[in-house]
PDB file of N, CA and C in Angstrom:
ATOM      1  N   UNK A   1       0.856  -1.169   0.000  1.00 71.00           N
ATOM      2  CA  UNK A   1       0.000   0.000   0.000  1.00 71.00           C
ATOM      3  C   UNK A   1       0.903   1.233   0.000  1.00 71.00           C
ATOM      4  N   UNK A   2       0.645   2.137  -0.927  1.00 77.00           N
ATOM      5  CA  UNK A   2       1.454   3.353  -0.985  1.00 77.00           C
ATOM      6  C   UNK A   2       0.974   4.367   0.051  1.00 77.00           C
ATOM      7  N   UNK A   3       1.748   5.423   0.230  1.00 83.00           N
ATOM      8  CA  UNK A   3       1.464   6.398   1.284  1.00 83.00           C
ATOM      9  C   UNK A   3       0.167   7.167   1.022  1.00 83.00           C
ATOM     10  N   UNK A   4      -0.157   7.443  -0.236  1.00 87.00           N
ATOM     11  CA  UNK A   4      -1.388   8.179  -0.536  1.00 87.00           C
ATOM     12  C   UNK A   4      -2.630   7.352  -0.237  1.00 87.00           C
ATOM     13  N   UNK A   5      -2.555   6.068  -0.509  1.00 86.00           N
ATOM     14  CA  UNK A   5      -3.676   5.185  -0.190  1.00 86.00           C
ATOM     15  C   UNK A   5      -3.841   5.065   1.318  1.00 86.00           C
ATOM     16  N   UNK A   6      -2.741   4.894   2.019  1.00 85.00           N
ATOM     17  CA  UNK A   6      -2.796   4.801   3.474  1.00 85.00           C
ATOM     18  C   UNK A   6      -3.353   6.089   4.079  1.00 85.00           C
ATOM     19  N   UNK A   7      -2.962   7.232   3.515  1.00 89.00           N
ATOM     20  CA  UNK A   7      -3.452   8.517   4.003  1.00 89.00           C
ATOM     21  C   UNK A   7      -4.952   8.658   3.750  1.00 89.00           C
ATOM     22  N   UNK A   8      -5.412   8.224   2.583  1.00 89.00           N
ATOM     23  CA  UNK A   8      -6.842   8.300   2.262  1.00 89.00           C
ATOM     24  C   UNK A   8      -7.656   7.447   3.233  1.00 89.00           C
ATOM     25  N   UNK A   9      -7.177   6.262   3.537  1.00 90.00           N
ATOM     26  CA  UNK A   9      -7.883   5.393   4.482  1.00 90.00           C
ATOM     27  C   UNK A   9      -7.844   5.973   5.898  1.00 90.00           C
ATOM     28  N   UNK A  10      -6.722   6.570   6.256  1.00 92.00           N
ATOM     29  CA  UNK A  10      -6.613   7.176   7.589  1.00 92.00           C
ATOM     30  C   UNK A  10      -7.580   8.350   7.738  1.00 92.00           C
ATOM     31  N   UNK A  11      -7.672   9.189   6.703  1.00 93.00           N
ATOM     32  CA  UNK A  11      -8.611  10.315   6.759  1.00 93.00           C
ATOM     33  C   UNK A  11     -10.046   9.815   6.910  1.00 93.00           C
ATOM     34  N   UNK A  12     -10.404   8.796   6.148  1.00 93.00           N
ATOM     35  CA  UNK A  12     -11.756   8.239   6.241  1.00 93.00           C
ATOM     36  C   UNK A  12     -12.008   7.682   7.636  1.00 93.00           C
ATOM     37  N   UNK A  13     -11.016   6.998   8.167  1.00 92.00           N
ATOM     38  CA  UNK A  13     -11.146   6.422   9.501  1.00 92.00           C
ATOM     39  C   UNK A  13     -11.294   7.510  10.558  1.00 92.00           C
ATOM     40  N   UNK A  14     -10.519   8.575  10.426  1.00 93.00           N
ATOM     41  CA  UNK A  14     -10.552   9.637  11.432  1.00 93.00           C
ATOM     42  C   UNK A  14     -11.854  10.428  11.430  1.00 93.00           C
ATOM     43  N   UNK A  15     -12.530  10.508  10.290  1.00 95.00           N
ATOM     44  CA  UNK A  15     -13.780  11.274  10.232  1.00 95.00           C
ATOM     45  C   UNK A  15     -15.003  10.392  10.514  1.00 95.00           C
ATOM     46  N   UNK A  16     -14.857   9.077  10.462  1.00 93.00           N
ATOM     47  CA  UNK A  16     -16.037   8.206  10.607  1.00 93.00           C
ATOM     48  C   UNK A  16     -16.626   8.232  12.019  1.00 93.00           C
ATOM     49  N   UNK A  17     -15.802   8.178  13.046  1.00 93.00           N
ATOM     50  CA  UNK A  17     -16.341   8.196  14.411  1.00 93.00           C
ATOM     51  C   UNK A  17     -16.976   9.546  14.764  1.00 93.00           C
ATOM     52  N   UNK A  18     -16.321  10.690  14.496  1.00 94.00           N
ATOM     53  CA  UNK A  18     -16.996  11.963  14.781  1.00 94.00           C
ATOM     54  C   UNK A  18     -18.292  12.141  13.994  1.00 94.00           C
ATOM     55  N   UNK A  19     -18.332  11.626  12.775  1.00 94.00           N
ATOM     56  CA  UNK A  19     -19.564  11.714  11.984  1.00 94.00           C
ATOM     57  C   UNK A  19     -20.676  10.917  12.657  1.00 94.00           C
ATOM     58  N   UNK A  20     -20.344   9.741  13.181  1.00 93.00           N
ATOM     59  CA  UNK A  20     -21.338   8.917  13.868  1.00 93.00           C
ATOM     60  C   UNK A  20     -21.816   9.592  15.155  1.00 93.00           C
ATOM     61  N   UNK A  21     -20.890  10.189  15.894  1.00 95.00           N
ATOM     62  CA  UNK A  21     -21.259  10.891  17.123  1.00 95.00           C
ATOM     63  C   UNK A  21     -22.172  12.074  16.808  1.00 95.00           C
ATOM     64  N   UNK A  22     -21.821  12.828  15.756  1.00 95.00           N
ATOM     65  CA  UNK A  22     -22.650  13.989  15.406  1.00 95.00           C
ATOM     66  C   UNK A  22     -24.050  13.561  14.976  1.00 95.00           C
ATOM     67  N   UNK A  23     -24.156  12.415  14.308  1.00 95.00           N
ATOM     68  CA  UNK A  23     -25.467  11.908  13.898  1.00 95.00           C
ATOM     69  C   UNK A  23     -26.306  11.558  15.132  1.00 95.00           C
ATOM     70  N   UNK A  24     -25.685  10.877  16.089  1.00 95.00           N
ATOM     71  CA  UNK A  24     -26.414  10.519  17.311  1.00 95.00           C
ATOM     72  C   UNK A  24     -26.823  11.768  18.096  1.00 95.00           C
ATOM     73  N   UNK A  25     -25.926  12.747  18.181  1.00 96.00           N
ATOM     74  CA  UNK A  25     -26.269  13.991  18.870  1.00 96.00           C
ATOM     75  C   UNK A  25     -27.384  14.745  18.149  1.00 96.00           C
ATOM     76  N   UNK A  26     -27.380  14.703  16.829  1.00 95.00           N
ATOM     77  CA  UNK A  26     -28.452  15.338  16.068  1.00 95.00           C
ATOM     78  C   UNK A  26     -29.796  14.660  16.357  1.00 95.00           C
ATOM     79  N   UNK A  27     -29.787  13.350  16.463  1.00 95.00           N
ATOM     80  CA  UNK A  27     -31.023  12.635  16.807  1.00 95.00           C
ATOM     81  C   UNK A  27     -31.505  13.016  18.206  1.00 95.00           C
ATOM     82  N   UNK A  28     -30.582  13.105  19.151  1.00 95.00           N
ATOM     83  CA  UNK A  28     -30.948  13.504  20.515  1.00 95.00           C
ATOM     84  C   UNK A  28     -31.495  14.923  20.509  1.00 95.00           C
ATOM     85  N   UNK A  29     -30.840  15.827  19.783  1.00 95.00           N
ATOM     86  CA  UNK A  29     -31.312  17.212  19.706  1.00 95.00           C
ATOM     87  C   UNK A  29     -32.692  17.294  19.061  1.00 95.00           C
ATOM     88  N   UNK A  30     -32.950  16.441  18.098  1.00 95.00           N
ATOM     89  CA  UNK A  30     -34.268  16.426  17.453  1.00 95.00           C
ATOM     90  C   UNK A  30     -35.354  16.008  18.439  1.00 95.00           C
ATOM     91  N   UNK A  31     -35.058  15.013  19.247  1.00 95.00           N
ATOM     92  CA  UNK A  31     -36.021  14.580  20.263  1.00 95.00           C
ATOM     93  C   UNK A  31     -36.227  15.677  21.301  1.00 95.00           C
ATOM     94  N   UNK A  32     -35.131  16.296  21.740  1.00 95.00           N
ATOM     95  CA  UNK A  32     -35.234  17.368  22.735  1.00 95.00           C
ATOM     96  C   UNK A  32     -35.999  18.573  22.202  1.00 95.00           C
ATOM     97  N   UNK A  33     -35.860  18.834  20.924  1.00 94.00           N
ATOM     98  CA  UNK A  33     -36.575  19.961  20.319  1.00 94.00           C
ATOM     99  C   UNK A  33     -38.087  19.752  20.412  1.00 94.00           C
ATOM    100  N   UNK A  34     -38.502  18.522  20.233  1.00 94.00           N
ATOM    101  CA  UNK A  34     -39.932  18.235  20.235  1.00 94.00           C
ATOM    102  C   UNK A  34     -40.515  18.020  21.627  1.00 94.00           C
ATOM    103  N   UNK A  35     -39.650  17.754  22.595  1.00 94.00           N
ATOM    104  CA  UNK A  35     -40.143  17.483  23.938  1.00 94.00           C
ATOM    105  C   UNK A  35     -39.860  18.604  24.935  1.00 94.00           C
ATOM    106  N   UNK A  36     -38.919  19.497  24.599  1.00 93.00           N
ATOM    107  CA  UNK A  36     -38.576  20.607  25.496  1.00 93.00           C
ATOM    108  C   UNK A  36     -38.431  21.885  24.683  1.00 93.00           C
ATOM    109  N   UNK A  37     -37.981  22.940  25.341  1.00 92.00           N
ATOM    110  CA  UNK A  37     -37.722  24.202  24.655  1.00 92.00           C
ATOM    111  C   UNK A  37     -36.306  24.274  24.102  1.00 92.00           C
ATOM    112  N   UNK A  38     -35.508  23.258  24.330  1.00 91.00           N
ATOM    113  CA  UNK A  38     -34.111  23.222  23.877  1.00 91.00           C
ATOM    114  C   UNK A  38     -34.071  22.949  22.378  1.00 91.00           C
ATOM    115  N   UNK A  39     -33.385  23.835  21.627  1.00 93.00           N
ATOM    116  CA  UNK A  39     -33.311  23.659  20.175  1.00 93.00           C
ATOM    117  C   UNK A  39     -31.879  23.858  19.692  1.00 93.00           C
ATOM    118  N   UNK A  40     -31.136  22.771  19.625  1.00 94.00           N
ATOM    119  CA  UNK A  40     -29.770  22.807  19.107  1.00 94.00           C
ATOM    120  C   UNK A  40     -29.689  22.158  17.728  1.00 94.00           C
ATOM    121  N   UNK A  41     -30.835  21.900  17.132  1.00 95.00           N
ATOM    122  CA  UNK A  41     -30.864  21.216  15.833  1.00 95.00           C
ATOM    123  C   UNK A  41     -30.144  22.012  14.742  1.00 95.00           C
ATOM    124  N   UNK A  42     -30.322  23.340  14.662  1.00 95.00           N
ATOM    125  CA  UNK A  42     -29.599  24.062  13.603  1.00 95.00           C
ATOM    126  C   UNK A  42     -28.072  23.937  13.721  1.00 95.00           C
ATOM    127  N   UNK A  43     -27.567  23.995  14.935  1.00 96.00           N
ATOM    128  CA  UNK A  43     -26.122  23.885  15.131  1.00 96.00           C
ATOM    129  C   UNK A  43     -25.646  22.465  14.851  1.00 96.00           C
ATOM    130  N   UNK A  44     -26.310  21.486  15.461  1.00 96.00           N
ATOM    131  CA  UNK A  44     -25.891  20.094  15.257  1.00 96.00           C
ATOM    132  C   UNK A  44     -26.133  19.649  13.815  1.00 96.00           C
ATOM    133  N   UNK A  45     -27.164  20.187  13.191  1.00 95.00           N
ATOM    134  CA  UNK A  45     -27.404  19.871  11.782  1.00 95.00           C
ATOM    135  C   UNK A  45     -26.261  20.341  10.906  1.00 95.00           C
ATOM    136  N   UNK A  46     -25.767  21.537  11.182  1.00 97.00           N
ATOM    137  CA  UNK A  46     -24.648  22.068  10.399  1.00 97.00           C
ATOM    138  C   UNK A  46     -23.368  21.267  10.654  1.00 97.00           C
ATOM    139  N   UNK A  47     -23.107  20.955  11.919  1.00 96.00           N
ATOM    140  CA  UNK A  47     -21.912  20.175  12.261  1.00 96.00           C
ATOM    141  C   UNK A  47     -21.971  18.809  11.603  1.00 96.00           C
ATOM    142  N   UNK A  48     -23.111  18.154  11.733  1.00 96.00           N
ATOM    143  CA  UNK A  48     -23.256  16.832  11.124  1.00 96.00           C
ATOM    144  C   UNK A  48     -23.168  16.913   9.596  1.00 96.00           C
ATOM    145  N   UNK A  49     -23.744  17.945   9.020  1.00 96.00           N
ATOM    146  CA  UNK A  49     -23.679  18.101   7.565  1.00 96.00           C
ATOM    147  C   UNK A  49     -22.256  18.228   7.060  1.00 96.00           C
ATOM    148  N   UNK A  50     -21.450  19.023   7.745  1.00 97.00           N
ATOM    149  CA  UNK A  50     -20.044  19.182   7.351  1.00 97.00           C
ATOM    150  C   UNK A  50     -19.295  17.859   7.490  1.00 97.00           C
ATOM    151  N   UNK A  51     -19.497  17.182   8.616  1.00 95.00           N
ATOM    152  CA  UNK A  51     -18.814  15.902   8.821  1.00 95.00           C
ATOM    153  C   UNK A  51     -19.271  14.844   7.819  1.00 95.00           C
ATOM    154  N   UNK A  52     -20.553  14.838   7.479  1.00 95.00           N
ATOM    155  CA  UNK A  52     -21.047  13.872   6.492  1.00 95.00           C
ATOM    156  C   UNK A  52     -20.444  14.148   5.112  1.00 95.00           C
ATOM    157  N   UNK A  53     -20.370  15.418   4.731  1.00 96.00           N
ATOM    158  CA  UNK A  53     -19.760  15.765   3.442  1.00 96.00           C
ATOM    159  C   UNK A  53     -18.295  15.355   3.419  1.00 96.00           C
ATOM    160  N   UNK A  54     -17.577  15.600   4.517  1.00 96.00           N
ATOM    161  CA  UNK A  54     -16.182  15.156   4.592  1.00 96.00           C
ATOM    162  C   UNK A  54     -16.081  13.644   4.473  1.00 96.00           C
ATOM    163  N   UNK A  55     -16.985  12.931   5.156  1.00 94.00           N
ATOM    164  CA  UNK A  55     -16.974  11.473   5.077  1.00 94.00           C
ATOM    165  C   UNK A  55     -17.161  11.018   3.634  1.00 94.00           C
ATOM    166  N   UNK A  56     -18.121  11.596   2.941  1.00 95.00           N
ATOM    167  CA  UNK A  56     -18.387  11.177   1.559  1.00 95.00           C
ATOM    168  C   UNK A  56     -17.198  11.511   0.657  1.00 95.00           C
ATOM    169  N   UNK A  57     -16.599  12.672   0.831  1.00 96.00           N
ATOM    170  CA  UNK A  57     -15.417  13.025   0.027  1.00 96.00           C
ATOM    171  C   UNK A  57     -14.258  12.073   0.300  1.00 96.00           C
ATOM    172  N   UNK A  58     -14.014  11.788   1.582  1.00 95.00           N
ATOM    173  CA  UNK A  58     -12.920  10.877   1.927  1.00 95.00           C
ATOM    174  C   UNK A  58     -13.232   9.448   1.493  1.00 95.00           C
ATOM    175  N   UNK A  59     -14.510   9.077   1.548  1.00 94.00           N
ATOM    176  CA  UNK A  59     -14.924   7.749   1.077  1.00 94.00           C
ATOM    177  C   UNK A  59     -14.646   7.608  -0.423  1.00 94.00           C
ATOM    178  N   UNK A  60     -15.007   8.636  -1.188  1.00 95.00           N
ATOM    179  CA  UNK A  60     -14.782   8.587  -2.645  1.00 95.00           C
ATOM    180  C   UNK A  60     -13.289   8.518  -2.952  1.00 95.00           C
ATOM    181  N   UNK A  61     -12.481   9.280  -2.227  1.00 94.00           N
ATOM    182  CA  UNK A  61     -11.032   9.257  -2.433  1.00 94.00           C
ATOM    183  C   UNK A  61     -10.463   7.882  -2.084  1.00 94.00           C
ATOM    184  N   UNK A  62     -10.902   7.319  -0.963  1.00 92.00           N
ATOM    185  CA  UNK A  62     -10.411   5.999  -0.559  1.00 92.00           C
ATOM    186  C   UNK A  62     -10.832   4.931  -1.569  1.00 92.00           C
ATOM    187  N   UNK A  63     -12.067   5.009  -2.055  1.00 93.00           N
ATOM    188  CA  UNK A  63     -12.545   4.043  -3.043  1.00 93.00           C
ATOM    189  C   UNK A  63     -11.706   4.139  -4.317  1.00 93.00           C
ATOM    190  N   UNK A  64     -11.412   5.336  -4.740  1.00 93.00           N
ATOM    191  CA  UNK A  64     -10.615   5.546  -5.942  1.00 93.00           C
ATOM    192  C   UNK A  64      -9.200   4.997  -5.771  1.00 93.00           C
ATOM    193  N   UNK A  65      -8.608   5.205  -4.623  1.00 91.00           N
ATOM    194  CA  UNK A  65      -7.215   4.793  -4.411  1.00 91.00           C
ATOM    195  C   UNK A  65      -7.068   3.307  -4.100  1.00 91.00           C
ATOM    196  N   UNK A  66      -8.018   2.741  -3.351  1.00 89.00           N
ATOM    197  CA  UNK A  66      -7.883   1.340  -2.940  1.00 89.00           C
ATOM    198  C   UNK A  66      -8.446   0.363  -3.962  1.00 89.00           C
ATOM    199  N   UNK A  67      -9.256   0.864  -4.878  1.00 89.00           N
ATOM    200  CA  UNK A  67      -9.906  -0.001  -5.883  1.00 89.00           C
ATOM    201  C   UNK A  67     -10.776  -1.055  -5.204  1.00 89.00           C
ATOM    202  N   UNK A  68     -11.557  -0.592  -4.190  1.00 90.00           N
ATOM    203  CA  UNK A  68     -12.491  -1.495  -3.528  1.00 90.00           C
ATOM    204  C   UNK A  68     -13.490  -2.034  -4.539  1.00 90.00           C
ATOM    205  N   UNK A  69     -14.033  -3.202  -4.233  1.00 92.00           N
ATOM    206  CA  UNK A  69     -15.131  -3.722  -5.042  1.00 92.00           C
ATOM    207  C   UNK A  69     -16.355  -2.848  -4.780  1.00 92.00           C
ATOM    208  N   UNK A  70     -17.357  -2.976  -5.638  1.00 94.00           N
ATOM    209  CA  UNK A  70     -18.574  -2.185  -5.447  1.00 94.00           C
ATOM    210  C   UNK A  70     -19.264  -2.537  -4.132  1.00 94.00           C
ATOM    211  N   UNK A  71     -19.181  -3.812  -3.730  1.00 95.00           N
ATOM    212  CA  UNK A  71     -19.813  -4.230  -2.480  1.00 95.00           C
ATOM    213  C   UNK A  71     -19.130  -3.584  -1.272  1.00 95.00           C
ATOM    214  N   UNK A  72     -17.802  -3.536  -1.280  1.00 92.00           N
ATOM    215  CA  UNK A  72     -17.075  -2.928  -0.165  1.00 92.00           C
ATOM    216  C   UNK A  72     -17.344  -1.433  -0.108  1.00 92.00           C
ATOM    217  N   UNK A  73     -17.317  -0.777  -1.255  1.00 93.00           N
ATOM    218  CA  UNK A  73     -17.589   0.654  -1.300  1.00 93.00           C
ATOM    219  C   UNK A  73     -19.018   0.944  -0.834  1.00 93.00           C
ATOM    220  N   UNK A  74     -19.951   0.121  -1.259  1.00 95.00           N
ATOM    221  CA  UNK A  74     -21.351   0.305  -0.842  1.00 95.00           C
ATOM    222  C   UNK A  74     -21.494   0.090   0.662  1.00 95.00           C
ATOM    223  N   UNK A  75     -20.781  -0.884   1.208  1.00 93.00           N
ATOM    224  CA  UNK A  75     -20.835  -1.137   2.650  1.00 93.00           C
ATOM    225  C   UNK A  75     -20.389   0.098   3.427  1.00 93.00           C
ATOM    226  N   UNK A  76     -19.261   0.691   3.034  1.00 93.00           N
ATOM    227  CA  UNK A  76     -18.773   1.874   3.742  1.00 93.00           C
ATOM    228  C   UNK A  76     -19.719   3.059   3.566  1.00 93.00           C
ATOM    229  N   UNK A  77     -20.367   3.157   2.420  1.00 93.00           N
ATOM    230  CA  UNK A  77     -21.324   4.253   2.244  1.00 93.00           C
ATOM    231  C   UNK A  77     -22.573   4.028   3.098  1.00 93.00           C
ATOM    232  N   UNK A  78     -23.076   2.807   3.115  1.00 94.00           N
ATOM    233  CA  UNK A  78     -24.256   2.509   3.924  1.00 94.00           C
ATOM    234  C   UNK A  78     -23.953   2.738   5.403  1.00 94.00           C
ATOM    235  N   UNK A  79     -22.748   2.395   5.826  1.00 90.00           N
ATOM    236  CA  UNK A  79     -22.374   2.629   7.223  1.00 90.00           C
ATOM    237  C   UNK A  79     -22.396   4.119   7.568  1.00 90.00           C
ATOM    238  N   UNK A  80     -22.197   4.970   6.572  1.00 89.00           N
ATOM    239  CA  UNK A  80     -22.207   6.411   6.845  1.00 89.00           C
ATOM    240  C   UNK A  80     -23.603   6.952   7.093  1.00 89.00           C
ATOM    241  N   UNK A  81     -24.627   6.278   6.620  1.00 91.00           N
ATOM    242  CA  UNK A  81     -25.993   6.783   6.798  1.00 91.00           C
ATOM    243  C   UNK A  81     -26.740   6.089   7.935  1.00 91.00           C
ATOM    244  N   UNK A  82     -26.097   5.145   8.591  1.00 90.00           N
ATOM    245  CA  UNK A  82     -26.676   4.510   9.768  1.00 90.00           C
ATOM    246  C   UNK A  82     -26.205   5.256  11.016  1.00 90.00           C
ATOM    247  N   UNK A  83     -27.059   5.407  12.020  1.00 88.00           N
ATOM    248  CA  UNK A  83     -26.672   6.193  13.191  1.00 88.00           C
ATOM    249  C   UNK A  83     -25.377   5.759  13.879  1.00 88.00           C
ATOM    250  N   UNK A  84     -25.100   4.487  13.991  1.00 90.00           N
ATOM    251  CA  UNK A  84     -23.854   4.043  14.630  1.00 90.00           C
ATOM    252  C   UNK A  84     -22.904   3.394  13.629  1.00 90.00           C
ATOM    253  N   UNK A  85     -23.196   3.506  12.358  1.00 91.00           N
ATOM    254  CA  UNK A  85     -22.386   2.867  11.330  1.00 91.00           C
ATOM    255  C   UNK A  85     -20.954   3.365  11.269  1.00 91.00           C
ATOM    256  N   UNK A  86     -20.740   4.632  11.582  1.00 91.00           N
ATOM    257  CA  UNK A  86     -19.389   5.190  11.554  1.00 91.00           C
ATOM    258  C   UNK A  86     -18.441   4.492  12.504  1.00 91.00           C
ATOM    259  N   UNK A  87     -18.973   4.016  13.637  1.00 93.00           N
ATOM    260  CA  UNK A  87     -18.125   3.287  14.581  1.00 93.00           C
ATOM    261  C   UNK A  87     -17.671   1.959  13.984  1.00 93.00           C
ATOM    262  N   UNK A  88     -18.579   1.281  13.290  1.00 93.00           N
ATOM    263  CA  UNK A  88     -18.223   0.015  12.646  1.00 93.00           C
ATOM    264  C   UNK A  88     -17.259   0.243  11.489  1.00 93.00           C
ATOM    265  N   UNK A  89     -17.471   1.324  10.741  1.00 92.00           N
ATOM    266  CA  UNK A  89     -16.557   1.655   9.638  1.00 92.00           C
ATOM    267  C   UNK A  89     -15.157   1.924  10.168  1.00 92.00           C
ATOM    268  N   UNK A  90     -15.071   2.684  11.264  1.00 92.00           N
ATOM    269  CA  UNK A  90     -13.768   3.002  11.847  1.00 92.00           C
ATOM    270  C   UNK A  90     -13.054   1.736  12.284  1.00 92.00           C
ATOM    271  N   UNK A  91     -13.775   0.843  12.934  1.00 93.00           N
ATOM    272  CA  UNK A  91     -13.171  -0.411  13.405  1.00 93.00           C
ATOM    273  C   UNK A  91     -12.701  -1.269  12.229  1.00 93.00           C
ATOM    274  N   UNK A  92     -13.513  -1.359  11.188  1.00 92.00           N
ATOM    275  CA  UNK A  92     -13.151  -2.172  10.022  1.00 92.00           C
ATOM    276  C   UNK A  92     -11.960  -1.562   9.279  1.00 92.00           C
ATOM    277  N   UNK A  93     -11.940  -0.234   9.145  1.00 90.00           N
ATOM    278  CA  UNK A  93     -10.820   0.435   8.483  1.00 90.00           C
ATOM    279  C   UNK A  93      -9.532   0.275   9.276  1.00 90.00           C
ATOM    280  N   UNK A  94      -9.629   0.326  10.585  1.00 90.00           N
ATOM    281  CA  UNK A  94      -8.450   0.138  11.427  1.00 90.00           C
ATOM    282  C   UNK A  94      -7.891  -1.269  11.246  1.00 90.00           C
ATOM    283  N   UNK A  95      -8.785  -2.252  11.196  1.00 90.00           N
ATOM    284  CA  UNK A  95      -8.357  -3.642  10.999  1.00 90.00           C
ATOM    285  C   UNK A  95      -7.690  -3.813   9.635  1.00 90.00           C
ATOM    286  N   UNK A  96      -8.264  -3.189   8.597  1.00 85.00           N
ATOM    287  CA  UNK A  96      -7.657  -3.259   7.262  1.00 85.00           C
ATOM    288  C   UNK A  96      -6.276  -2.644   7.252  1.00 85.00           C
ATOM    289  N   UNK A  97      -6.114  -1.514   7.920  1.00 83.00           N
ATOM    290  CA  UNK A  97      -4.811  -0.841   7.963  1.00 83.00           C
ATOM    291  C   UNK A  97      -3.777  -1.700   8.685  1.00 83.00           C
ATOM    292  N   UNK A  98      -4.185  -2.310   9.790  1.00 84.00           N
ATOM    293  CA  UNK A  98      -3.261  -3.179  10.522  1.00 84.00           C
ATOM    294  C   UNK A  98      -2.871  -4.389   9.683  1.00 84.00           C
ATOM    295  N   UNK A  99      -3.824  -4.974   8.972  1.00 83.00           N
ATOM    296  CA  UNK A  99      -3.517  -6.107   8.101  1.00 83.00           C
ATOM    297  C   UNK A  99      -2.560  -5.705   6.986  1.00 83.00           C
ATOM    298  N   UNK A 100      -2.737  -4.505   6.442  1.00 78.00           N
ATOM    299  CA  UNK A 100      -1.849  -4.026   5.376  1.00 78.00           C
ATOM    300  C   UNK A 100      -0.433  -3.830   5.896  1.00 78.00           C
ATOM    301  N   UNK A 101      -0.293  -3.327   7.109  1.00 78.00           N
ATOM    302  CA  UNK A 101       1.031  -3.145   7.703  1.00 78.00           C
ATOM    303  C   UNK A 101       1.707  -4.498   7.924  1.00 78.00           C
ATOM    304  N   UNK A 102       0.959  -5.457   8.435  1.00 83.00           N
ATOM    305  CA  UNK A 102       1.513  -6.791   8.657  1.00 83.00           C
ATOM    306  C   UNK A 102       1.947  -7.420   7.341  1.00 83.00           C
ATOM    307  N   UNK A 103       1.118  -7.301   6.300  1.00 80.00           N
ATOM    308  CA  UNK A 103       1.466  -7.869   4.993  1.00 80.00           C
ATOM    309  C   UNK A 103       2.691  -7.181   4.410  1.00 80.00           C
ATOM    310  N   UNK A 104       2.775  -5.875   4.587  1.00 78.00           N
ATOM    311  CA  UNK A 104       3.930  -5.134   4.078  1.00 78.00           C
ATOM    312  C   UNK A 104       5.213  -5.573   4.766  1.00 78.00           C
ATOM    313  N   UNK A 105       5.156  -5.734   6.078  1.00 82.00           N
ATOM    314  CA  UNK A 105       6.341  -6.188   6.821  1.00 82.00           C
ATOM    315  C   UNK A 105       6.736  -7.598   6.411  1.00 82.00           C
ATOM    316  N   UNK A 106       5.752  -8.455   6.207  1.00 82.00           N
ATOM    317  CA  UNK A 106       6.039  -9.828   5.809  1.00 82.00           C
ATOM    318  C   UNK A 106       6.687  -9.865   4.430  1.00 82.00           C
ATOM    319  N   UNK A 107       6.193  -9.027   3.513  1.00 80.00           N
ATOM    320  CA  UNK A 107       6.814  -8.970   2.184  1.00 80.00           C
ATOM    321  C   UNK A 107       8.243  -8.460   2.269  1.00 80.00           C
ATOM    322  N   UNK A 108       8.459  -7.437   3.097  1.00 81.00           N
ATOM    323  CA  UNK A 108       9.786  -6.835   3.242  1.00 81.00           C
ATOM    324  C   UNK A 108      10.767  -7.845   3.818  1.00 81.00           C
ATOM    325  N   UNK A 109      10.311  -8.654   4.766  1.00 82.00           N
ATOM    326  CA  UNK A 109      11.186  -9.652   5.402  1.00 82.00           C
ATOM    327  C   UNK A 109      11.310 -10.916   4.559  1.00 82.00           C
ATOM    328  N   UNK A 110      10.501 -11.012   3.525  1.00 76.00           N
ATOM    329  CA  UNK A 110      10.597 -12.165   2.627  1.00 76.00           C
ATOM    330  C   UNK A 110       9.936 -13.409   3.159  1.00 76.00           C
ATOM    331  N   UNK A 111       9.064 -13.282   4.137  1.00 70.00           N
ATOM    332  CA  UNK A 111       8.416 -14.473   4.687  1.00 70.00           C
ATOM    333  C   UNK A 111       7.165 -14.875   3.926  1.00 70.00           C
ATOM    334  N   UNK A 112       6.651 -13.955   3.107  1.00 59.00           N
ATOM    335  CA  UNK A 112       5.408 -14.208   2.372  1.00 59.00           C
ATOM    336  C   UNK A 112       5.543 -13.623   0.985  1.00 59.00           C
ATOM    337  N   UNK A 113       4.992 -14.288   0.003  1.00 58.00           N
ATOM    338  CA  UNK A 113       4.958 -13.757  -1.355  1.00 58.00           C
ATOM    339  C   UNK A 113       3.593 -13.146  -1.615  1.00 58.00           C
ATOM    340  N   UNK A 114       3.233 -12.128  -0.878  1.00 52.00           N
ATOM    341  CA  UNK A 114       1.925 -11.494  -1.027  1.00 52.00           C
ATOM    342  C   UNK A 114       2.043 -10.158  -1.698  1.00 52.00           C
TER     343      UNK A 114
END
């Protein structure tokens, strides 16, 4: 894996958890708006919107660089629109990055022809 691909995956991973948190907070703010006088929906909506746009941009960049299959790319996109999906995306991306590092080290040491 080259450095640009690793960077694209890292950016996607770093934005996935905050995007998921902002989505959950937006849902909580929506409930509070309807049940109390507290209205933070405009602020949380804007924060979540920015994070979602960043997620989609980083997702497209990662898909372009990693050459994911359509199923893998669709999985990461679907995870972005589920309330807790960003946490699962972050965990899966972290596992992929760790596997890539292990494979790279194994190739460098000559223990595997991968």
